[in-house]
Short mmCIF file of C-alpha atoms in Angstrom, two decimals:
data_model
loop_
_atom_site.label_atom_id
_atom_site.label_comp_id
_atom_site.label_asym_id
_atom_site.label_seq_id
_atom_site.Cartn_x
_atom_site.Cartn_y
_atom_site.Cartn_z
CA MET A 28 -13.07 11.19 12.53
CA PRO A 29 -15.75 8.45 12.76
CA THR A 30 -17.75 7.22 9.80
CA SER A 31 -20.97 5.25 9.72
CA PRO A 32 -20.14 1.53 9.51
CA SER A 33 -21.87 -0.62 6.92
CA PRO A 34 -23.21 -4.12 7.60
CA SER A 35 -20.92 -7.10 7.22
CA PRO A 36 -20.94 -8.33 3.60
CA SER A 37 -21.97 -11.91 2.86
CA THR A 38 -19.70 -14.37 1.09
CA ARG A 39 -21.92 -14.04 -1.99
CA THR A 40 -21.57 -10.25 -1.96
CA ARG A 41 -17.78 -10.49 -1.65
CA THR A 42 -17.67 -12.99 -4.54
CA THR A 43 -19.81 -10.71 -6.71
CA HIS A 44 -17.64 -7.71 -5.83
CA LYS A 45 -14.47 -9.64 -6.64
CA ALA A 46 -15.80 -10.86 -10.00
CA LEU A 47 -16.99 -7.41 -11.08
CA THR A 48 -13.70 -5.83 -9.99
CA VAL A 49 -11.71 -8.26 -12.12
CA VAL A 50 -14.03 -7.76 -15.11
CA HIS A 51 -13.79 -3.97 -14.77
CA ARG A 52 -9.99 -4.19 -14.68
CA LEU A 53 -9.91 -6.36 -17.81
CA VAL A 54 -12.30 -4.05 -19.68
CA TRP A 55 -10.11 -1.03 -18.91
CA MET A 56 -7.01 -2.90 -20.05
CA THR A 57 -8.78 -3.75 -23.31
CA LEU A 58 -9.83 -0.13 -23.77
CA THR A 59 -6.26 1.06 -23.21
CA VAL A 60 -4.89 -1.39 -25.77
CA LEU A 61 -7.48 -0.29 -28.32
CA VAL A 62 -6.83 3.43 -27.83
CA VAL A 63 -3.04 3.10 -27.86
CA GLY A 64 -3.11 0.63 -30.72
CA SER A 65 -5.24 2.93 -32.87
CA PHE A 66 -2.42 5.50 -32.78
CA VAL A 67 0.61 3.25 -33.17
CA VAL A 68 -0.54 0.72 -35.75
CA ASP A 69 -0.02 2.26 -39.20
CA ARG A 70 -2.01 -0.37 -41.06
CA LEU A 71 -5.29 0.77 -39.54
CA ASP A 72 -7.09 2.92 -42.12
CA GLU A 73 -9.03 4.53 -39.31
CA PRO A 74 -9.13 4.02 -35.55
CA PRO A 75 -11.74 1.48 -34.37
CA PHE A 76 -13.90 4.14 -32.74
CA PRO A 77 -17.13 2.06 -32.66
CA LEU A 78 -15.31 -0.72 -30.80
CA ILE A 79 -13.63 1.79 -28.48
CA TRP A 80 -16.99 3.31 -27.56
CA LEU A 81 -18.49 -0.15 -27.07
CA VAL A 82 -15.72 -1.17 -24.68
CA MET A 83 -15.96 2.18 -22.88
CA GLY A 84 -19.69 1.68 -22.44
CA ALA A 85 -19.10 -1.80 -21.06
CA SER A 86 -16.61 -0.35 -18.60
CA MET A 87 -19.12 2.23 -17.38
CA LEU A 88 -21.79 -0.47 -17.01
CA VAL A 89 -19.51 -2.67 -14.92
CA LEU A 90 -18.55 0.35 -12.81
CA LEU A 91 -22.24 1.10 -12.15
CA LEU A 92 -22.81 -2.52 -11.15
CA LEU A 93 -19.84 -2.31 -8.78
CA THR A 94 -21.24 0.87 -7.25
CA HIS A 95 -24.81 -0.31 -6.73
CA LEU A 96 -24.83 -4.09 -6.42
CA THR A 97 -21.97 -4.20 -3.91
CA ARG A 98 -22.90 -1.08 -1.94
CA PRO A 99 -23.30 -3.03 1.37
CA SER A 100 -19.65 -4.16 1.18
CA ARG A 101 -18.23 -0.68 0.66
CA GLY A 102 -16.95 1.58 3.38
CA PRO A 103 -15.49 0.67 6.74
CA ALA A 104 -16.31 -2.56 8.54
CA ALA A 105 -18.95 -2.65 11.24
CA THR A 106 -16.61 -2.17 14.19
CA THR A 107 -16.05 1.39 15.38
CA GLU A 108 -13.65 0.63 18.25
CA PRO A 109 -9.96 0.90 17.29
CA ILE A 110 -8.02 -2.36 17.54
CA GLU A 111 -4.82 -1.93 19.53
CA VAL A 112 -1.68 -3.46 18.05
CA ALA A 113 2.04 -2.84 18.50
CA PRO A 114 3.81 -0.36 16.18
CA PRO A 115 5.22 -1.95 12.99
CA VAL A 116 8.51 -0.03 13.26
CA THR A 117 10.99 1.27 15.81
CA GLY A 118 12.67 4.64 16.05
CA ARG A 119 11.48 8.09 15.01
CA TRP A 120 8.96 8.33 12.14
CA LEU A 121 6.65 10.90 10.57
CA ALA A 122 2.99 10.12 9.80
CA VAL A 123 1.33 11.16 6.54
CA ASN A 124 -2.09 10.33 5.06
CA SER A 125 -3.37 9.47 8.53
CA PRO A 126 -6.93 8.45 9.50
CA ALA A 127 -6.50 10.77 12.48
CA ASP A 128 -7.06 13.62 9.99
CA LYS A 129 -9.70 12.22 7.65
CA VAL A 130 -11.52 9.00 6.79
CA PRO A 131 -10.94 7.48 4.30
CA SER A 132 -7.34 8.49 4.87
CA HIS A 133 -6.25 7.89 1.26
CA GLY A 134 -9.40 9.27 -0.33
CA THR A 135 -10.86 5.84 -1.07
CA HIS A 136 -12.26 2.75 0.66
CA GLY A 137 -10.72 0.60 -2.09
CA TYR A 138 -8.21 -2.10 -1.18
CA GLY A 139 -9.34 -1.83 2.48
CA GLN A 140 -7.55 1.53 2.84
CA THR A 141 -10.23 3.31 4.89
CA TYR A 142 -8.01 3.64 7.97
CA ALA A 143 -4.60 3.14 6.33
CA ILE A 144 -1.59 5.21 7.34
CA ASP A 145 1.70 6.04 5.62
CA ILE A 146 4.84 6.67 7.65
CA VAL A 147 8.34 7.83 6.64
CA ALA A 148 11.51 7.62 8.72
CA GLU A 149 12.45 10.98 10.24
CA PRO A 150 15.56 10.42 12.39
CA GLU A 151 16.49 13.03 14.97
CA PRO A 152 19.49 14.97 13.60
CA ARG A 153 22.77 14.35 15.40
CA ARG A 154 24.89 17.44 14.86
CA ILE A 155 28.58 18.25 15.01
CA ALA A 156 29.51 21.89 14.46
CA GLY A 157 25.91 22.56 13.48
CA ARG A 158 25.77 19.94 10.71
CA PRO A 159 23.81 16.66 10.79
CA THR A 160 26.04 13.60 10.98
CA ASN A 161 23.30 11.01 10.32
CA PRO A 162 21.24 10.57 7.11
CA GLN A 163 18.23 12.88 6.88
CA ARG A 164 15.14 12.50 4.75
CA PRO A 165 15.39 14.58 1.53
CA GLY A 166 12.57 17.03 0.95
CA PHE A 167 10.46 17.63 -2.15
CA ALA A 168 12.59 19.06 -4.98
CA TRP A 169 10.87 21.66 -7.13
CA PHE A 170 13.62 21.76 -9.74
CA TRP A 171 16.52 19.37 -9.08
CA PRO A 172 17.18 16.51 -8.66
CA LEU A 173 14.24 15.09 -10.60
CA VAL A 174 14.56 11.72 -8.86
CA ARG A 175 16.61 10.12 -6.12
CA ARG A 176 17.68 6.57 -5.51
CA PRO A 177 15.78 4.86 -2.68
CA GLU A 178 19.00 4.52 -0.68
CA ALA A 179 18.93 8.32 -0.20
CA TYR A 180 16.02 7.95 2.24
CA PRO A 181 16.48 6.78 5.84
CA ALA A 182 13.33 4.64 5.67
CA PHE A 183 14.84 2.41 3.00
CA GLY A 184 15.94 -0.86 4.55
CA ALA A 185 14.41 -0.10 7.97
CA PRO A 186 13.09 -3.26 9.68
CA VAL A 187 9.34 -3.87 9.61
CA LEU A 188 7.90 -5.76 12.59
CA ALA A 189 4.94 -7.99 13.37
CA VAL A 190 2.31 -5.95 15.22
CA ALA A 191 0.94 -9.04 17.03
CA ASP A 192 1.24 -12.80 17.19
CA ALA A 193 -0.02 -13.85 13.77
CA ARG A 194 0.10 -16.17 10.78
CA VAL A 195 1.53 -15.00 7.44
CA VAL A 196 -1.09 -15.44 4.70
CA GLN A 197 0.52 -13.45 1.87
CA ALA A 198 4.18 -12.61 1.28
CA SER A 199 5.64 -11.11 -1.91
CA ASP A 200 8.96 -9.32 -2.52
CA SER A 201 9.87 -9.74 -6.22
CA GLN A 202 9.07 -6.22 -7.45
CA ARG A 203 11.81 -3.63 -7.90
CA ASP A 204 12.41 -0.58 -5.72
CA HIS A 205 12.06 2.31 -8.15
CA LEU A 206 13.44 5.84 -8.07
CA SER A 207 11.62 8.49 -6.05
CA ARG A 208 8.73 10.53 -7.43
CA THR A 209 9.51 13.61 -5.35
CA SER A 210 9.68 16.40 -7.90
CA PRO A 211 6.84 17.82 -10.06
CA LEU A 212 7.44 15.92 -13.32
CA PRO A 213 7.89 12.41 -11.84
CA LEU A 214 4.99 13.03 -9.44
CA PHE A 215 2.76 14.01 -12.37
CA TYR A 216 3.87 10.84 -14.19
CA LEU A 217 3.02 8.73 -11.13
CA MET A 218 -0.43 10.24 -10.66
CA LEU A 219 -1.51 10.37 -14.30
CA LEU A 220 0.11 7.36 -16.00
CA GLU A 221 1.94 5.01 -13.66
CA GLY A 222 -0.79 4.99 -11.01
CA MET A 223 -3.47 4.21 -13.58
CA ALA A 224 -1.43 1.41 -15.10
CA ARG A 225 -0.79 -0.11 -11.69
CA ALA A 226 -4.49 0.07 -10.79
CA MET A 227 -5.40 -1.77 -14.01
CA ALA A 228 -2.82 -4.47 -13.25
CA GLY A 229 -4.38 -5.12 -9.84
CA PRO A 230 -3.75 -4.43 -6.16
CA HIS A 231 -0.43 -6.32 -6.08
CA ARG A 232 1.05 -3.69 -8.42
CA VAL A 233 -0.34 -0.87 -6.29
CA THR A 234 0.94 -2.26 -2.99
CA GLY A 235 4.21 -3.50 -4.48
CA ASN A 236 6.05 -5.99 -2.29
CA HIS A 237 3.72 -6.67 0.61
CA LEU A 238 2.77 -8.86 3.53
CA VAL A 239 -0.60 -9.81 4.98
CA LEU A 240 -0.83 -11.21 8.51
CA ASP A 241 -3.84 -12.99 9.99
CA LEU A 242 -4.16 -11.61 13.53
CA GLY A 243 -7.21 -13.73 14.32
CA ASP A 244 -10.88 -12.88 14.87
CA GLY A 245 -11.28 -11.75 11.27
CA THR A 246 -8.55 -9.10 11.47
CA TYR A 247 -5.72 -8.85 8.96
CA ALA A 248 -2.70 -6.51 8.86
CA MET A 249 -1.23 -5.41 5.54
CA TYR A 250 2.26 -3.94 5.03
CA ALA A 251 2.95 -2.39 1.60
CA HIS A 252 5.89 -1.02 -0.45
CA LEU A 253 8.47 -3.39 1.08
CA LYS A 254 12.04 -3.72 -0.17
CA LYS A 255 12.73 -6.23 -2.92
CA GLY A 256 14.18 -9.49 -1.60
CA SER A 257 13.86 -8.43 2.05
CA LEU A 258 11.22 -10.91 3.25
CA LYS A 259 12.27 -12.98 6.23
CA VAL A 260 9.02 -14.96 6.40
CA ARG A 261 6.77 -16.73 3.94
CA ALA A 262 3.10 -17.69 3.70
CA GLY A 263 2.16 -20.20 6.40
CA ASP A 264 4.76 -19.05 8.95
CA ARG A 265 3.61 -18.14 12.44
CA VAL A 266 5.26 -15.09 13.97
CA THR A 267 5.24 -13.45 17.38
CA GLU A 268 4.88 -9.76 18.09
CA GLY A 269 8.07 -7.84 17.36
CA THR A 270 9.46 -10.35 14.86
CA VAL A 271 11.33 -8.74 11.97
CA LEU A 272 9.28 -9.54 8.86
CA ALA A 273 10.94 -7.55 6.07
CA GLU A 274 12.44 -4.15 5.30
CA CYS A 275 10.86 -0.88 4.24
CA GLY A 276 11.22 -0.19 0.51
CA ASN A 277 9.91 1.80 -2.43
CA SER A 278 8.02 -0.72 -4.54
CA GLY A 279 4.56 -0.27 -6.02
CA ASN A 280 2.60 3.00 -6.13
CA SER A 281 5.00 4.97 -3.97
CA THR A 282 6.62 8.42 -4.15
CA GLU A 283 9.47 7.61 -1.73
CA PRO A 284 10.51 4.79 0.63
CA HIS A 285 7.81 4.49 3.29
CA LEU A 286 5.59 1.98 5.02
CA HIS A 287 1.88 1.77 4.25
CA PHE A 288 0.07 -0.03 7.07
CA GLN A 289 -3.58 -0.95 7.53
CA LEU A 290 -5.93 -3.34 9.27
CA MET A 291 -8.77 -4.94 7.31
CA ASP A 292 -11.41 -7.66 7.55
CA SER A 293 -10.20 -9.88 4.68
CA PRO A 294 -6.87 -10.86 3.09
CA ASP A 295 -8.35 -10.14 -0.37
CA LEU A 296 -7.59 -6.49 -1.16
CA ASP A 297 -10.29 -6.35 -3.83
CA THR A 298 -13.04 -6.98 -1.25
CA ALA A 299 -11.44 -6.05 2.10
CA ARG A 300 -12.91 -3.31 4.29
CA GLY A 301 -10.76 -1.19 6.55
CA LEU A 302 -10.63 -1.55 10.34
CA PRO A 303 -9.63 1.27 12.73
CA PHE A 304 -6.54 0.76 14.88
CA ARG A 305 -4.17 2.41 17.30
CA TRP A 306 -0.55 1.59 18.09
CA ARG A 307 0.24 0.61 21.67
CA GLY A 308 2.32 3.28 23.37
CA VAL A 309 1.98 5.62 20.37
CA GLY A 310 -1.72 6.00 19.64
CA LEU A 311 -2.70 7.17 16.17
CA PRO A 312 -0.38 9.96 14.97
CA ALA A 313 -1.87 12.67 12.79
CA GLY A 314 -0.41 13.71 9.46
CA GLY A 315 2.76 15.76 9.98
CA GLU A 316 3.22 14.40 13.51
CA THR A 317 6.44 12.63 14.47
CA PHE A 318 6.45 9.72 16.90
CA THR A 319 9.05 7.42 18.41
CA ALA A 320 8.43 3.70 18.75
CA PRO A 321 10.71 1.90 21.24
CA GLU A 322 13.09 -0.89 20.28
CA ARG A 323 11.52 -4.32 20.76
CA THR A 324 12.77 -6.54 17.91
CA ARG A 325 13.48 -10.24 18.12
CA ASP A 326 16.98 -11.57 17.48
CA PRO A 327 17.53 -10.95 13.73
CA GLY A 328 20.80 -12.85 13.55
CA ARG A 329 19.45 -16.39 13.50
CA SER A 330 18.53 -18.14 10.27
CA VAL A 331 14.98 -17.49 9.18
CA ALA A 332 15.40 -19.66 6.11
CA SER A 333 15.69 -22.73 8.33
CA GLY A 334 12.67 -21.74 10.38
CA ALA A 335 14.86 -21.23 13.45
CA ALA A 336 14.58 -17.46 13.74
CA SER A 337 13.37 -16.11 17.03
CA GLY A 338 9.65 -15.42 16.76
CA VAL A 339 9.08 -17.51 13.58
CA THR A 340 7.51 -20.97 13.43
CA ARG A 341 7.56 -22.63 10.03
CA PRO A 342 5.12 -25.47 9.24
CA GLY A 343 6.52 -28.84 8.23
#
């Protein structure tokens, strides 16, 4: 579903957008502290409503500035031709929140998500006497269990691969893998409270553990919600297509273990604009569509820590 591209933003526009985004985030954090504090601090004779309204007004002003002054940098980047890269996974997966269905795929252009896609592992059942013998993805639970451990999902721990020859520009894997949000109450908590808190803390709390690769020619690939401690590369490494980079996890703003993948025109998620893509040999799967990506990984048994892993070149 094509959208009208906007002109390429200047460095000054990106800097302005970044500064206003940070200010807006700080104002909302201040507002939250004031509102919560007014209810929990007994020594306050009355809540500081004038100050709360002042901060709220400042937040709205900054939001208006973000909307109008940085309008040229919003929306998808100028290119309309999908960039072909290799799939970031192998095996059988299910696509959700796909740009094949709508753009922006996640309901926002923020964080360069215009053409982002989410995928969950959906292994083909192997049956004996009519019963699956391999782990299957649990469905949404309306009543019980409220939550599940990430290990209950076949995507958890699945290898994540480089989609092209690239240089690692960001690599983070210190955030925990939380329980699933796949029943009504935890999902409501994620959407109303946790999601808002993560957004105020910044994109790194939304994406969780993540990687950004520089593919060249102003194109960057971002992998989000990776497993804690699973990174096999670090910033500055050069990788070749098919290199195992990390493992799929459930960190950040995530309901269950899955991979969030996108291409964008900047490594800075606050100012990045989304780029359309397609996966070689797979295309662009629509939401609810399963696809199978062939095996093509590099040798994972050699030591990445020493820089000797197949497909990884470490500077110095």
